[in-house]
């Protein structure tokens, strides 16, 4: 199995577990879980060649820990990044560190300064624990720029923060007074 095979399966799993479960006829529960047996059966009806072993390898090798297995190993979900409204994950609420970081592309800056950070298609704005991770996230969209978010101040003003299974911080939106370009 090549790393390209693992990447293709990872992309397929991101697509169905975050965005379009209905595209292969599966339903996620409200916490995002689906049985691995059902996922394999339905995926294989749609030109995937899934197996328990392939899915385990994708979960283990995911650089960003994109997928979480249930404790009994029978179910899987995407850790974060959802847009499907089948899912409303109850993430762990946490007190954030003083600062969190958001990597974006320079072309979005004017709009972000006007509107703040908004979740768009996804359910939450995604924030990184450090500058380096944020730069990598920003590069996906173009010339990267990092915004420093005064997370603890937001929290002290009553705004909730959540920590996803894979360490990504989430919040509903970030008004621009809490942002600083660094
Ligand atoms: C931008 C990856 C204009 C925002 C990463 C971002 C992450 C605005 C883009 C995860 C805006 C949305 C999520 C505003 C926000 N005006 N643009 N007011 N507010 N934006 O991909 O955070 O590889 O939905 O800055 O590691 O880039 O998929 O979000 O550039 O954790 O597992 O709108 O995706 O993980 O882009 O990335 P995205 P993101 P995976």
PDB file of C-alpha atoms and ligand atoms in Angstrom:
ATOM      1  CA  UNK A   1       0.000   0.000   0.000  1.00  0.00           C
ATOM      2  CA  UNK A   2       1.484   3.342  -1.013  1.00  0.00           C
ATOM      3  CA  UNK A   3       1.231   6.622   0.872  1.00  0.00           C
ATOM      4  CA  UNK A   4      -0.851   7.845  -2.090  1.00  0.00           C
ATOM      5  CA  UNK A   5      -3.416   5.074  -1.402  1.00  0.00           C
ATOM      6  CA  UNK A   6      -3.578   6.163   2.236  1.00  0.00           C
ATOM      7  CA  UNK A   7      -3.960   9.807   1.205  1.00  0.00           C
ATOM      8  CA  UNK A   8      -6.772   8.991  -1.222  1.00  0.00           C
ATOM      9  CA  UNK A   9      -8.631   7.024   1.423  1.00  0.00           C
ATOM     10  CA  UNK A  10      -8.059   9.827   3.942  1.00  0.00           C
ATOM     11  CA  UNK A  11      -9.588  12.327   1.504  1.00  0.00           C
ATOM     12  CA  UNK A  12     -12.549  10.048   0.884  1.00  0.00           C
ATOM     13  CA  UNK A  13     -13.097   9.615   4.634  1.00  0.00           C
ATOM     14  CA  UNK A  14     -12.852  13.393   5.212  1.00  0.00           C
ATOM     15  CA  UNK A  15     -15.441  13.947   2.496  1.00  0.00           C
ATOM     16  CA  UNK A  16     -18.011  11.460   3.800  1.00  0.00           C
ATOM     17  CA  UNK A  17     -17.394  11.930   7.547  1.00  0.00           C
ATOM     18  CA  UNK A  18     -17.281  15.746   7.474  1.00  0.00           C
ATOM     19  CA  UNK A  19     -19.325  16.879   4.537  1.00  0.00           C
ATOM     20  CA  UNK A  20     -21.414  14.424   2.494  1.00  0.00           C
ATOM     21  CA  UNK A  21     -22.282  11.161   4.282  1.00  0.00           C
ATOM     22  CA  UNK A  22     -25.398  10.908   2.095  1.00  0.00           C
ATOM     23  CA  UNK A  23     -23.193  10.589  -0.998  1.00  0.00           C
ATOM     24  CA  UNK A  24     -22.593   6.924  -0.048  1.00  0.00           C
ATOM     25  CA  UNK A  25     -25.881   6.373   1.768  1.00  0.00           C
ATOM     26  CA  UNK A  26     -24.624   6.486   5.343  1.00  0.00           C
ATOM     27  CA  UNK A  27     -26.019   8.427   8.279  1.00  0.00           C
ATOM     28  CA  UNK A  28     -23.809   9.828  11.030  1.00  0.00           C
ATOM     29  CA  UNK A  29     -25.150  10.092  14.555  1.00  0.00           C
ATOM     30  CA  UNK A  30     -25.307  13.538  16.142  1.00  0.00           C
ATOM     31  CA  UNK A  31     -21.793  13.099  17.531  1.00  0.00           C
ATOM     32  CA  UNK A  32     -20.458  12.241  14.095  1.00  0.00           C
ATOM     33  CA  UNK A  33     -20.020   8.479  14.589  1.00  0.00           C
ATOM     34  CA  UNK A  34     -20.723   5.757  12.050  1.00  0.00           C
ATOM     35  CA  UNK A  35     -20.165   2.004  12.308  1.00  0.00           C
ATOM     36  CA  UNK A  36     -16.991   0.947  10.488  1.00  0.00           C
ATOM     37  CA  UNK A  37     -18.800  -2.106   9.063  1.00  0.00           C
ATOM     38  CA  UNK A  38     -21.479   0.121   7.478  1.00  0.00           C
ATOM     39  CA  UNK A  39     -18.850   2.541   6.199  1.00  0.00           C
ATOM     40  CA  UNK A  40     -16.903  -0.279   4.534  1.00  0.00           C
ATOM     41  CA  UNK A  41     -20.031  -1.814   2.989  1.00  0.00           C
ATOM     42  CA  UNK A  42     -21.372   1.470   1.625  1.00  0.00           C
ATOM     43  CA  UNK A  43     -17.948   2.787   0.556  1.00  0.00           C
ATOM     44  CA  UNK A  44     -17.327  -0.376  -1.423  1.00  0.00           C
ATOM     45  CA  UNK A  45     -20.594   0.138  -3.281  1.00  0.00           C
ATOM     46  CA  UNK A  46     -19.124   3.455  -4.400  1.00  0.00           C
ATOM     47  CA  UNK A  47     -15.839   2.325  -5.932  1.00  0.00           C
ATOM     48  CA  UNK A  48     -13.747   2.478  -2.777  1.00  0.00           C
ATOM     49  CA  UNK A  49     -11.736  -0.531  -1.677  1.00  0.00           C
ATOM     50  CA  UNK A  50     -12.066  -0.153   2.051  1.00  0.00           C
ATOM     51  CA  UNK A  51     -11.139  -2.703   4.660  1.00  0.00           C
ATOM     52  CA  UNK A  52     -10.788  -2.649   8.422  1.00  0.00           C
ATOM     53  CA  UNK A  53      -7.026  -2.776   8.010  1.00  0.00           C
ATOM     54  CA  UNK A  54      -6.844   0.106   5.499  1.00  0.00           C
ATOM     55  CA  UNK A  55      -9.026   2.310   7.702  1.00  0.00           C
ATOM     56  CA  UNK A  56      -6.871   1.529  10.768  1.00  0.00           C
ATOM     57  CA  UNK A  57      -3.742   2.484   8.829  1.00  0.00           C
ATOM     58  CA  UNK A  58      -5.269   5.783   7.705  1.00  0.00           C
ATOM     59  CA  UNK A  59      -6.300   6.601  11.277  1.00  0.00           C
ATOM     60  CA  UNK A  60      -2.847   5.773  12.666  1.00  0.00           C
ATOM     61  CA  UNK A  61      -0.842   7.572   9.978  1.00  0.00           C
ATOM     62  CA  UNK A  62      -2.959  10.757   9.789  1.00  0.00           C
ATOM     63  CA  UNK A  63      -0.551  13.642  10.448  1.00  0.00           C
ATOM     64  CA  UNK A  64      -3.335  15.743  11.897  1.00  0.00           C
ATOM     65  CA  UNK A  65      -5.152  12.879  13.685  1.00  0.00           C
ATOM     66  CA  UNK A  66      -8.169  13.645  11.527  1.00  0.00           C
ATOM     67  CA  UNK A  67     -10.165  10.580  12.578  1.00  0.00           C
ATOM     68  CA  UNK A  68     -11.069   9.133  15.953  1.00  0.00           C
ATOM     69  CA  UNK A  69     -12.035   5.519  16.694  1.00  0.00           C
ATOM     70  CA  UNK A  70     -14.585   4.779  19.408  1.00  0.00           C
ATOM     71  CA  UNK A  71     -13.308   3.024  22.519  1.00  0.00           C
ATOM     72  CA  UNK A  72     -14.709  -0.321  21.386  1.00  0.00           C
ATOM     73  CA  UNK A  73     -13.075   0.188  17.969  1.00  0.00           C
ATOM     74  CA  UNK A  74     -16.366  -0.329  16.135  1.00  0.00           C
ATOM     75  CA  UNK A  75     -17.086   3.262  15.140  1.00  0.00           C
ATOM     76  CA  UNK A  76     -15.209   6.140  13.510  1.00  0.00           C
ATOM     77  CA  UNK A  77     -15.709   9.896  13.228  1.00  0.00           C
ATOM     78  CA  UNK A  78     -13.872  12.943  11.922  1.00  0.00           C
ATOM     79  CA  UNK A  79     -12.347  14.832  14.859  1.00  0.00           C
ATOM     80  CA  UNK A  80     -13.410  18.238  13.515  1.00  0.00           C
ATOM     81  CA  UNK A  81     -13.970  20.180  10.325  1.00  0.00           C
ATOM     82  CA  UNK A  82     -17.600  19.198   9.762  1.00  0.00           C
ATOM     83  CA  UNK A  83     -20.022  21.017   7.520  1.00  0.00           C
ATOM     84  CA  UNK A  84     -22.820  18.406   7.377  1.00  0.00           C
ATOM     85  CA  UNK A  85     -25.805  19.310   9.511  1.00  0.00           C
ATOM     86  CA  UNK A  86     -26.360  15.657  10.462  1.00  0.00           C
ATOM     87  CA  UNK A  87     -23.726  16.289  13.100  1.00  0.00           C
ATOM     88  CA  UNK A  88     -23.633  18.492  16.151  1.00  0.00           C
ATOM     89  CA  UNK A  89     -20.632  17.256  18.101  1.00  0.00           C
ATOM     90  CA  UNK A  90     -20.523  18.026  21.784  1.00  0.00           C
ATOM     91  CA  UNK A  91     -16.868  19.035  21.993  1.00  0.00           C
ATOM     92  CA  UNK A  92     -15.095  19.359  25.307  1.00  0.00           C
ATOM     93  CA  UNK A  93     -15.366  22.939  26.560  1.00  0.00           C
ATOM     94  CA  UNK A  94     -12.007  24.239  27.752  1.00  0.00           C
ATOM     95  CA  UNK A  95     -10.350  27.377  29.076  1.00  0.00           C
ATOM     96  CA  UNK A  96      -8.054  28.458  26.238  1.00  0.00           C
ATOM     97  CA  UNK A  97      -4.472  29.646  26.601  1.00  0.00           C
ATOM     98  CA  UNK A  98      -3.852  33.389  26.499  1.00  0.00           C
ATOM     99  CA  UNK A  99      -3.272  33.318  22.748  1.00  0.00           C
ATOM    100  CA  UNK A 100      -4.309  31.012  19.929  1.00  0.00           C
ATOM    101  CA  UNK A 101      -3.373  31.424  16.267  1.00  0.00           C
ATOM    102  CA  UNK A 102      -5.225  31.382  12.967  1.00  0.00           C
ATOM    103  CA  UNK A 103      -3.393  30.934   9.692  1.00  0.00           C
ATOM    104  CA  UNK A 104      -5.039  32.350   6.607  1.00  0.00           C
ATOM    105  CA  UNK A 105      -4.126  33.853   3.236  1.00  0.00           C
ATOM    106  CA  UNK A 106      -3.278  37.532   2.812  1.00  0.00           C
ATOM    107  CA  UNK A 107      -6.113  37.930   0.266  1.00  0.00           C
ATOM    108  CA  UNK A 108      -8.682  37.271   3.059  1.00  0.00           C
ATOM    109  CA  UNK A 109      -7.252  39.858   5.466  1.00  0.00           C
ATOM    110  CA  UNK A 110      -9.389  42.882   4.527  1.00  0.00           C
ATOM    111  CA  UNK A 111     -12.563  40.884   4.837  1.00  0.00           C
ATOM    112  CA  UNK A 112     -11.436  39.297   8.133  1.00  0.00           C
ATOM    113  CA  UNK A 113     -10.603  42.703   9.616  1.00  0.00           C
ATOM    114  CA  UNK A 114     -14.094  43.898   8.658  1.00  0.00           C
ATOM    115  CA  UNK A 115     -16.132  40.843   9.701  1.00  0.00           C
ATOM    116  CA  UNK A 116     -13.899  39.006  12.140  1.00  0.00           C
ATOM    117  CA  UNK A 117     -13.191  35.313  11.628  1.00  0.00           C
ATOM    118  CA  UNK A 118     -16.301  33.437  10.573  1.00  0.00           C
ATOM    119  CA  UNK A 119     -16.832  29.695  10.308  1.00  0.00           C
ATOM    120  CA  UNK A 120     -18.202  29.778   6.763  1.00  0.00           C
ATOM    121  CA  UNK A 121     -19.256  26.298   5.638  1.00  0.00           C
ATOM    122  CA  UNK A 122     -17.757  24.606   8.660  1.00  0.00           C
ATOM    123  CA  UNK A 123     -19.339  24.587  12.110  1.00  0.00           C
ATOM    124  CA  UNK A 124     -16.514  26.454  13.854  1.00  0.00           C
ATOM    125  CA  UNK A 125     -13.511  28.681  13.289  1.00  0.00           C
ATOM    126  CA  UNK A 126     -10.377  26.552  13.657  1.00  0.00           C
ATOM    127  CA  UNK A 127      -7.525  27.856  15.781  1.00  0.00           C
ATOM    128  CA  UNK A 128      -4.012  26.479  16.240  1.00  0.00           C
ATOM    129  CA  UNK A 129      -1.963  26.191  19.388  1.00  0.00           C
ATOM    130  CA  UNK A 130       1.145  27.671  17.808  1.00  0.00           C
ATOM    131  CA  UNK A 131       2.340  29.938  15.058  1.00  0.00           C
ATOM    132  CA  UNK A 132       4.053  27.171  13.100  1.00  0.00           C
ATOM    133  CA  UNK A 133       0.885  25.101  12.736  1.00  0.00           C
ATOM    134  CA  UNK A 134      -1.033  28.234  11.759  1.00  0.00           C
ATOM    135  CA  UNK A 135       1.440  29.023   8.970  1.00  0.00           C
ATOM    136  CA  UNK A 136       0.908  25.517   7.544  1.00  0.00           C
ATOM    137  CA  UNK A 137      -2.896  25.938   7.657  1.00  0.00           C
ATOM    138  CA  UNK A 138      -2.639  29.361   5.995  1.00  0.00           C
ATOM    139  CA  UNK A 139      -0.457  28.040   3.159  1.00  0.00           C
ATOM    140  CA  UNK A 140      -3.332  25.852   1.971  1.00  0.00           C
ATOM    141  CA  UNK A 141      -5.098  29.026   0.843  1.00  0.00           C
ATOM    142  CA  UNK A 142      -2.259  31.139  -0.626  1.00  0.00           C
ATOM    143  CA  UNK A 143       0.383  33.466   0.758  1.00  0.00           C
ATOM    144  CA  UNK A 144       0.126  32.746   4.496  1.00  0.00           C
ATOM    145  CA  UNK A 145      -0.412  35.279   7.241  1.00  0.00           C
ATOM    146  CA  UNK A 146      -1.014  34.534  10.918  1.00  0.00           C
ATOM    147  CA  UNK A 147      -3.501  36.242  13.205  1.00  0.00           C
ATOM    148  CA  UNK A 148      -3.001  36.122  16.931  1.00  0.00           C
ATOM    149  CA  UNK A 149      -6.273  35.621  18.788  1.00  0.00           C
ATOM    150  CA  UNK A 150      -6.678  36.945  22.357  1.00  0.00           C
ATOM    151  CA  UNK A 151      -8.416  33.747  23.342  1.00  0.00           C
ATOM    152  CA  UNK A 152      -8.325  34.087  27.118  1.00  0.00           C
ATOM    153  CA  UNK A 153      -9.764  37.604  26.968  1.00  0.00           C
ATOM    154  CA  UNK A 154     -12.592  36.331  24.744  1.00  0.00           C
ATOM    155  CA  UNK A 155     -13.228  33.511  27.200  1.00  0.00           C
ATOM    156  CA  UNK A 156     -13.314  35.951  30.112  1.00  0.00           C
ATOM    157  CA  UNK A 157     -15.980  37.872  28.202  1.00  0.00           C
ATOM    158  CA  UNK A 158     -18.150  34.755  27.986  1.00  0.00           C
ATOM    159  CA  UNK A 159     -17.174  33.284  24.607  1.00  0.00           C
ATOM    160  CA  UNK A 160     -16.848  29.499  24.601  1.00  0.00           C
ATOM    161  CA  UNK A 161     -13.871  27.500  23.370  1.00  0.00           C
ATOM    162  CA  UNK A 162     -13.704  23.789  22.623  1.00  0.00           C
ATOM    163  CA  UNK A 163     -10.835  21.378  22.131  1.00  0.00           C
ATOM    164  CA  UNK A 164     -11.417  18.748  19.435  1.00  0.00           C
ATOM    165  CA  UNK A 165     -10.164  15.148  19.790  1.00  0.00           C
ATOM    166  CA  UNK A 166      -7.098  16.046  17.734  1.00  0.00           C
ATOM    167  CA  UNK A 167      -5.986  19.191  19.576  1.00  0.00           C
ATOM    168  CA  UNK A 168      -7.541  21.752  17.216  1.00  0.00           C
ATOM    169  CA  UNK A 169      -9.221  24.617  19.111  1.00  0.00           C
ATOM    170  CA  UNK A 170     -12.685  25.669  17.999  1.00  0.00           C
ATOM    171  CA  UNK A 171     -14.888  28.693  18.602  1.00  0.00           C
ATOM    172  CA  UNK A 172     -17.957  30.024  16.830  1.00  0.00           C
ATOM    173  CA  UNK A 173     -16.428  33.228  15.526  1.00  0.00           C
ATOM    174  CA  UNK A 174     -13.757  35.736  16.458  1.00  0.00           C
ATOM    175  CA  UNK A 175     -14.756  39.425  16.422  1.00  0.00           C
ATOM    176  CA  UNK A 176     -11.969  41.523  14.976  1.00  0.00           C
ATOM    177  CA  UNK A 177     -11.164  43.391  18.187  1.00  0.00           C
ATOM    178  CA  UNK A 178      -9.596  40.141  19.443  1.00  0.00           C
ATOM    179  CA  UNK A 179      -7.353  39.743  16.377  1.00  0.00           C
ATOM    180  CA  UNK A 180      -3.883  41.003  15.701  1.00  0.00           C
ATOM    181  CA  UNK A 181      -1.836  40.377  12.565  1.00  0.00           C
ATOM    182  CA  UNK A 182       1.620  39.100  13.527  1.00  0.00           C
TER     183      UNK A 182
HETATM  184  C1  LIG B   1     -11.090  32.311   5.985  1.00  0.00           C
HETATM  185  C2  LIG B   1      -7.359  21.753   7.851  1.00  0.00           C
HETATM  186  C3  LIG B   1     -12.803  36.050   4.522  1.00  0.00           C
HETATM  187  C4  LIG B   1     -10.228  31.534   6.947  1.00  0.00           C
HETATM  188  C5  LIG B   1      -6.560  22.647   8.780  1.00  0.00           C
HETATM  189  C6  LIG B   1      -9.799  30.381   6.063  1.00  0.00           C
HETATM  190  C7  LIG B   1      -7.581  23.178   9.753  1.00  0.00           C
HETATM  191  C8  LIG B   1     -12.416  34.403   6.054  1.00  0.00           C
HETATM  192  C9  LIG B   1     -10.989  30.174   5.140  1.00  0.00           C
HETATM  193  C10 LIG B   1      -8.909  22.960   9.084  1.00  0.00           C
HETATM  194  C11 LIG B   1     -13.189  35.088   7.024  1.00  0.00           C
HETATM  195  C12 LIG B   1     -11.796  28.942   5.493  1.00  0.00           C
HETATM  196  C13 LIG B   1      -9.621  24.255   8.823  1.00  0.00           C
HETATM  197  C14 LIG B   1     -13.770  36.314   6.652  1.00  0.00           C
HETATM  198  C15 LIG B   1     -12.446  33.285   7.923  1.00  0.00           C
HETATM  199  N1  LIG B   1     -13.544  36.757   5.396  1.00  0.00           N
HETATM  200  N2  LIG B   1     -12.229  34.887   4.806  1.00  0.00           N
HETATM  201  N3  LIG B   1     -14.512  37.051   7.499  1.00  0.00           N
HETATM  202  N4  LIG B   1     -13.190  34.382   8.158  1.00  0.00           N
HETATM  203  N5  LIG B   1     -11.967  33.292   6.648  1.00  0.00           N
HETATM  204  O1  LIG B   1     -10.432  25.414   5.099  1.00  0.00           O
HETATM  205  O2  LIG B   1      -9.178  27.241   9.196  1.00  0.00           O
HETATM  206  O3  LIG B   1      -6.377  19.174   6.401  1.00  0.00           O
HETATM  207  O4  LIG B   1     -12.700  26.133   6.040  1.00  0.00           O
HETATM  208  O5  LIG B   1      -9.140  32.311   7.399  1.00  0.00           O
HETATM  209  O6  LIG B   1      -5.518  21.974   9.426  1.00  0.00           O
HETATM  210  O7  LIG B   1      -8.208  27.115   6.826  1.00  0.00           O
HETATM  211  O8  LIG B   1      -8.827  19.606   6.395  1.00  0.00           O
HETATM  212  O9  LIG B   1     -10.660  26.629   7.333  1.00  0.00           O
HETATM  213  O10 LIG B   1      -8.662  30.710   5.315  1.00  0.00           O
HETATM  214  O11 LIG B   1      -7.585  22.554  10.999  1.00  0.00           O
HETATM  215  O12 LIG B   1      -7.817  18.110   8.111  1.00  0.00           O
HETATM  216  O13 LIG B   1     -11.825  31.326   5.321  1.00  0.00           O
HETATM  217  O14 LIG B   1      -8.635  22.301   7.851  1.00  0.00           O
HETATM  218  O15 LIG B   1      -7.395  20.450   8.274  1.00  0.00           O
HETATM  219  O16 LIG B   1     -11.043  27.805   5.135  1.00  0.00           O
HETATM  220  O17 LIG B   1      -8.818  25.081   8.006  1.00  0.00           O
HETATM  221  P1  LIG B   1     -11.254  26.414   5.847  1.00  0.00           P
HETATM  222  P2  LIG B   1      -9.155  26.606   7.845  1.00  0.00           P
HETATM  223  P3  LIG B   1      -7.615  19.261   7.227  1.00  0.00           P
END
